[in-house]
Amino acid sequence: MAGTLRIRGFVNAHSHTFQRALRGRAAGGDFWAWRDGMLAEAERQTPELVRSAYEHGYREMLAAGYTAVGEFHYIGVPEARAAADAAAAVGVDLVLLHVAYARGGLSRFRQDSVRAYLDQVEKLRGAGLRVGLAPHSVRACPADWLEEVGRYAAAEELPLHVHADEQPREIEECLAEHACRPIELLARTGCLTERTTVVHATHAEGTELDLLASHGSTICACPTTEADLGDGFLPAERIRTRAIPLCIGSDSNVRIDPFEELRELEGIARRQTGRRGAFSTEELHAFGGEVGARSLGLEAWPDIEIDLGHRSLRDVDAENVPAALIAGCGADVVVA
Ligand SMILES: [Zn+2]
């Protein structure tokens, strides 16, 4: 067998591309210690650094088969434009998920008011960027911000992405402040719709997963990052039984390989259930492509070519190639 096979490109629905610089760095004992190193890296970003480092990051993504990316961006408006320039130079479709950040983090993340945040969004849209709304988390945004951002996303029919339930501490703080869990707060503030993507949902309870299912919202799983940060296991089987749409993201970019993200998703489900083939091959490819595109509001995104002569596909029958890509291939199977 030789030649190439054309398939739909992968969609990276959640990336913080500046975090690629942290790959391989020793970074403390847990998520919160890692976060200190991440904040130091965020603080040194400039438009020039973003323009050049993101171009390298997007090239690595494109080479791995990601032809579209949702950049979950919280390091400044000039840097947002630089990210868009970098994506255009590489030829990756970019959706800039501009982040609302009211409290915590670094001062450069924050806006003075939710109105100031929406003004930034409108400026970026006016400059021709494809933009989505991104209240960072229930940690960084109080309820009145969530309500306003949810209202704007609904009125403008824009995607809304938000981190939730990545770490137990965030849930404890939400319970203390609001007497409910993060995804319950998102529902209460109008942030859960069919255009909403909740990133992680690692520690989501059954009631929260029920809310995602009943609102038609999507979950973006980032298994290689969630493993690297010690976040926990996605409740893959409970998501599957509720038919909640799943997509993937490279998140911290410790690893950039859509095949590995999908293999991890299926592997987590197998470990949880003791069953093989928890998700079908078609479902897994859809998680990597269509579902991510829908999550970002994209109707079209470029295809990729698979190298059928690659050593990892040797002796694989043509009909088994789609499954073998996920079971046994790495991103180097994509034709550059
Ligand atoms: Zn993230």
CSV table of N, CA and C in Angstrom, one decimal, residues 156-243:
chain,number,residue,atom,x,y,z
A,156,GLU,N,-25.3,37.8,19.6
A,156,GLU,CA,-24.5,37.9,18.4
A,156,GLU,C,-24.3,36.5,17.7
A,157,GLU,N,-24.8,35.5,18.4
A,157,GLU,CA,-24.7,34.1,17.9
A,157,GLU,C,-23.2,33.7,17.7
A,158,LEU,N,-22.4,34.0,18.8
A,158,LEU,CA,-21.0,33.7,18.7
A,158,LEU,C,-20.7,32.5,19.6
A,159,PRO,N,-19.6,31.7,19.3
A,159,PRO,CA,-19.2,30.7,20.3
A,159,PRO,C,-18.9,31.2,21.6
A,160,LEU,N,-19.1,30.5,22.7
A,160,LEU,CA,-18.7,30.8,24.0
A,160,LEU,C,-17.9,29.6,24.6
A,161,HIS,N,-16.7,29.9,24.9
A,161,HIS,CA,-15.8,28.8,25.5
A,161,HIS,C,-15.5,29.2,27.0
A,162,VAL,N,-15.4,28.3,27.9
A,162,VAL,CA,-15.1,28.6,29.3
A,162,VAL,C,-14.5,27.3,29.9
A,163,HIS,N,-13.5,27.6,30.7
A,163,HIS,CA,-12.9,26.5,31.5
A,163,HIS,C,-13.9,26.1,32.6
A,164,ALA,N,-14.0,24.8,32.9
A,164,ALA,CA,-14.8,24.5,34.2
A,164,ALA,C,-14.4,23.1,34.6
A,165,ASP,N,-14.3,23.0,36.0
A,165,ASP,CA,-14.1,21.7,36.6
A,165,ASP,C,-12.8,21.0,36.3
A,166,GLU,N,-11.8,21.8,36.1
A,166,GLU,CA,-10.5,21.2,35.8
A,166,GLU,C,-9.8,20.7,37.1
A,167,GLN,N,-10.0,21.5,38.2
A,167,GLN,CA,-9.3,21.2,39.4
A,167,GLN,C,-10.3,21.2,40.6
A,168,PRO,N,-10.2,20.3,41.6
A,168,PRO,CA,-11.2,20.3,42.7
A,168,PRO,C,-11.3,21.6,43.4
A,169,ARG,N,-10.1,22.4,43.6
A,169,ARG,CA,-10.1,23.6,44.3
A,169,ARG,C,-11.1,24.6,43.7
A,170,GLU,N,-11.1,24.7,42.4
A,170,GLU,CA,-12.0,25.6,41.7
A,170,GLU,C,-13.5,25.3,42.1
A,171,ILE,N,-13.8,24.1,42.3
A,171,ILE,CA,-15.2,23.7,42.6
A,171,ILE,C,-15.5,24.0,44.0
A,172,GLU,N,-14.5,23.8,44.9
A,172,GLU,CA,-14.8,24.2,46.3
A,172,GLU,C,-15.0,25.7,46.5
A,173,GLU,N,-14.2,26.5,45.7
A,173,GLU,CA,-14.3,27.9,45.8
A,173,GLU,C,-15.7,28.4,45.2
A,174,CYS,N,-16.1,27.7,44.2
A,174,CYS,CA,-17.4,28.1,43.6
A,174,CYS,C,-18.6,27.7,44.5
A,175,LEU,N,-18.5,26.6,45.2
A,175,LEU,CA,-19.5,26.2,46.2
A,175,LEU,C,-19.5,27.2,47.3
A,176,ALA,N,-18.4,27.6,47.8
A,176,ALA,CA,-18.3,28.6,48.9
A,176,ALA,C,-18.9,29.9,48.5
A,177,GLU,N,-18.6,30.4,47.2
A,177,GLU,CA,-19.1,31.7,46.8
A,177,GLU,C,-20.6,31.7,46.3
A,178,HIS,N,-20.9,30.6,45.6
A,178,HIS,CA,-22.3,30.6,44.9
A,178,HIS,C,-23.2,29.5,45.4
A,179,ALA,N,-22.7,28.6,46.3
A,179,ALA,CA,-23.5,27.5,46.7
A,179,ALA,C,-24.0,26.6,45.6
A,180,CYS,N,-23.2,26.6,44.5
A,180,CYS,CA,-23.4,25.6,43.4
A,180,CYS,C,-22.1,25.3,42.8
A,181,ARG,N,-22.1,24.3,41.9
A,181,ARG,CA,-20.9,23.9,41.2
A,181,ARG,C,-20.7,24.7,39.9
A,182,PRO,N,-19.5,24.7,39.3
A,182,PRO,CA,-19.2,25.6,38.2
A,182,PRO,C,-20.2,25.5,37.0
A,183,ILE,N,-20.5,24.3,36.6
A,183,ILE,CA,-21.4,24.2,35.4
A,183,ILE,C,-22.8,24.6,35.8
A,184,GLU,N,-23.2,24.4,37.1
A,184,GLU,CA,-24.5,24.9,37.5
A,184,GLU,C,-24.6,26.4,37.4
A,185,LEU,N,-23.4,27.0,37.8
A,185,LEU,CA,-23.4,28.5,37.8
A,185,LEU,C,-23.5,29.0,36.3
A,186,LEU,N,-22.8,28.3,35.4
A,186,LEU,CA,-22.8,28.6,34.0
A,186,LEU,C,-24.3,28.5,33.5
A,187,ALA,N,-25.0,27.5,33.9
A,187,ALA,CA,-26.4,27.4,33.5
A,187,ALA,C,-27.2,28.5,34.0
A,188,ARG,N,-27.0,28.8,35.3
A,188,ARG,CA,-27.8,29.8,36.0
A,188,ARG,C,-27.6,31.2,35.4
A,189,THR,N,-26.4,31.5,34.8
A,189,THR,CA,-26.1,32.8,34.3
A,189,THR,C,-26.3,32.9,32.8
A,190,GLY,N,-26.9,31.9,32.2
A,190,GLY,CA,-27.2,31.9,30.8
A,190,GLY,C,-26.0,31.6,29.9
A,191,CYS,N,-25.0,31.0,30.4
A,191,CYS,CA,-23.8,30.7,29.6
A,191,CYS,C,-23.8,29.3,28.9
A,192,LEU,N,-24.8,28.6,29.2
A,192,LEU,CA,-24.9,27.2,28.6
A,192,LEU,C,-25.9,27.2,27.4
A,193,THR,N,-25.4,27.1,26.2
A,193,THR,CA,-26.3,27.0,25.0
A,193,THR,C,-25.6,25.9,24.1
A,194,GLU,N,-26.2,25.8,22.9
A,194,GLU,CA,-25.6,24.8,22.0
A,194,GLU,C,-24.4,25.4,21.3
A,195,ARG,N,-24.1,26.7,21.6
A,195,ARG,CA,-22.9,27.3,21.1
A,195,ARG,C,-21.8,27.4,22.1
A,196,THR,N,-22.1,26.7,23.3
A,196,THR,CA,-21.1,26.8,24.4
A,196,THR,C,-20.2,25.5,24.4
A,197,THR,N,-18.9,25.8,24.7
A,197,THR,CA,-18.0,24.6,24.9
A,197,THR,C,-17.4,24.8,26.3
A,198,VAL,N,-17.5,23.8,27.1
A,198,VAL,CA,-16.9,23.8,28.4
A,198,VAL,C,-15.6,23.0,28.3
A,199,VAL,N,-14.5,23.6,28.6
A,199,VAL,CA,-13.2,23.0,28.5
A,199,VAL,C,-12.8,22.3,29.8
A,200,HIS,N,-12.5,21.0,29.6
A,200,HIS,CA,-12.1,20.1,30.7
A,200,HIS,C,-13.3,19.2,31.2
A,201,ALA,N,-14.1,19.8,32.1
A,201,ALA,CA,-15.2,19.1,32.8
A,201,ALA,C,-14.6,17.8,33.5
A,202,THR,N,-13.4,17.9,33.9
A,202,THR,CA,-12.7,16.7,34.4
A,202,THR,C,-13.4,16.2,35.7
A,203,HIS,N,-13.8,17.1,36.5
A,203,HIS,CA,-14.5,16.7,37.8
A,203,HIS,C,-15.9,17.0,37.8
A,204,ALA,N,-16.6,17.1,36.6
A,204,ALA,CA,-18.0,17.4,36.6
A,204,ALA,C,-18.8,16.2,37.2
A,205,GLU,N,-19.8,16.6,38.0
A,205,GLU,CA,-20.7,15.6,38.5
A,205,GLU,C,-21.8,15.3,37.6
A,206,GLY,N,-22.6,14.2,37.9
A,206,GLY,CA,-23.7,13.8,37.1
A,206,GLY,C,-24.7,14.9,36.8
A,207,THR,N,-25.0,15.7,37.8
A,207,THR,CA,-26.0,16.8,37.6
A,207,THR,C,-25.4,17.8,36.6
A,208,GLU,N,-24.1,18.1,36.7
A,208,GLU,CA,-23.5,19.1,35.7
A,208,GLU,C,-23.5,18.5,34.3
A,209,LEU,N,-23.2,17.2,34.2
A,209,LEU,CA,-23.2,16.6,32.9
A,209,LEU,C,-24.6,16.6,32.3
A,210,ASP,N,-25.6,16.4,33.2
A,210,ASP,CA,-27.0,16.4,32.7
A,210,ASP,C,-27.3,17.8,32.1
A,211,LEU,N,-26.8,18.9,32.8
A,211,LEU,CA,-27.1,20.2,32.3
A,211,LEU,C,-26.4,20.4,30.9
A,212,LEU,N,-25.2,19.9,30.7
A,212,LEU,CA,-24.5,20.1,29.4
A,212,LEU,C,-25.4,19.4,28.4
A,213,ALA,N,-25.9,18.2,28.7
A,213,ALA,CA,-26.6,17.4,27.7
A,213,ALA,C,-27.9,18.1,27.4
A,214,SER,N,-28.6,18.6,28.4
A,214,SER,CA,-29.9,19.2,28.2
A,214,SER,C,-29.8,20.6,27.4
A,215,HIS,N,-28.7,21.3,27.6
A,215,HIS,CA,-28.5,22.5,26.8
A,215,HIS,C,-27.8,22.3,25.5
A,216,GLY,N,-27.4,21.1,25.2
A,216,GLY,CA,-26.8,20.9,23.9
A,216,GLY,C,-25.3,21.4,23.8
A,217,SER,N,-24.7,21.6,25.0
A,217,SER,CA,-23.3,22.2,25.0
A,217,SER,C,-22.3,21.1,24.7
A,218,THR,N,-21.1,21.5,24.4
A,218,THR,CA,-20.0,20.6,24.0
A,218,THR,C,-18.9,20.6,25.1
A,219,ILE,N,-18.2,19.5,25.2
A,219,ILE,CA,-17.0,19.5,26.1
A,219,ILE,C,-15.8,19.4,25.3
A,220,CYS,N,-14.8,20.2,25.6
A,220,CYS,CA,-13.5,20.1,24.9
A,220,CYS,C,-12.5,19.4,25.9
A,221,ALA,N,-12.1,18.2,25.5
A,221,ALA,CA,-11.1,17.5,26.4
A,221,ALA,C,-9.7,17.7,25.8
A,222,CYS,N,-8.8,17.8,26.8
A,222,CYS,CA,-7.4,18.0,26.4
A,222,CYS,C,-6.5,17.0,27.2
A,223,PRO,N,-6.6,15.7,26.8
A,223,PRO,CA,-6.1,14.7,27.6
A,223,PRO,C,-4.6,14.7,27.9
A,224,THR,N,-3.8,15.1,26.9
A,224,THR,CA,-2.3,15.2,27.1
A,224,THR,C,-2.0,16.2,28.2
A,225,THR,N,-2.6,17.4,28.1
A,225,THR,CA,-2.4,18.4,29.1
A,225,THR,C,-3.0,18.0,30.4
A,226,GLU,N,-4.2,17.4,30.4
A,226,GLU,CA,-4.8,17.0,31.7
A,226,GLU,C,-3.9,16.0,32.4
A,227,ALA,N,-3.2,15.1,31.6
A,227,ALA,CA,-2.3,14.2,32.2
A,227,ALA,C,-1.1,14.9,32.7
A,228,ASP,N,-0.5,15.8,31.9
A,228,ASP,CA,0.7,16.5,32.3
A,228,ASP,C,0.5,17.3,33.6
A,229,LEU,N,-0.7,17.9,33.8
A,229,LEU,CA,-0.9,18.7,34.9
A,229,LEU,C,-1.5,17.9,36.1
A,230,GLY,N,-1.8,16.6,35.9
A,230,GLY,CA,-2.3,15.9,37.0
A,230,GLY,C,-3.8,16.3,37.3
A,231,ASP,N,-4.5,16.7,36.3
A,231,ASP,CA,-5.9,17.1,36.6
A,231,ASP,C,-6.8,16.0,37.0
A,232,GLY,N,-6.7,14.9,36.3
A,232,GLY,CA,-7.6,13.7,36.6
A,232,GLY,C,-8.0,13.1,35.3
A,233,PHE,N,-9.0,12.2,35.3
A,233,PHE,CA,-9.5,11.6,34.2
A,233,PHE,C,-10.9,12.2,33.7
A,234,LEU,N,-11.0,12.4,32.4
A,234,LEU,CA,-12.3,12.8,31.9
A,234,LEU,C,-13.3,11.7,32.2
A,235,PRO,N,-14.6,12.1,32.6
A,235,PRO,CA,-15.6,11.1,32.9
A,235,PRO,C,-16.2,10.7,31.5
A,236,ALA,N,-15.3,10.0,30.7
A,236,ALA,CA,-15.6,9.7,29.3
A,236,ALA,C,-16.8,8.9,29.1
A,237,GLU,N,-17.0,7.9,30.0
A,237,GLU,CA,-18.1,7.0,29.8
A,237,GLU,C,-19.4,7.7,30.1
A,238,ARG,N,-19.4,8.5,31.2
A,238,ARG,CA,-20.6,9.2,31.6
A,238,ARG,C,-21.0,10.3,30.6
A,239,ILE,N,-20.0,10.8,29.9
A,239,ILE,CA,-20.2,11.7,28.8
A,239,ILE,C,-20.8,11.0,27.6
A,240,ARG,N,-20.3,9.8,27.3
A,240,ARG,CA,-20.7,9.0,26.2
A,240,ARG,C,-22.2,8.6,26.4
A,241,THR,N,-22.6,8.2,27.6
A,241,THR,CA,-23.9,7.7,27.8
A,241,THR,C,-24.9,8.9,27.6
A,242,ARG,N,-24.5,10.1,27.9
A,242,ARG,CA,-25.4,11.2,27.7
A,242,ARG,C,-25.3,11.8,26.3
A,243,ALA,N,-24.5,11.3,25.5
A,243,ALA,CA,-24.3,11.8,24.1
A,243,ALA,C,-23.9,13.3,24.0
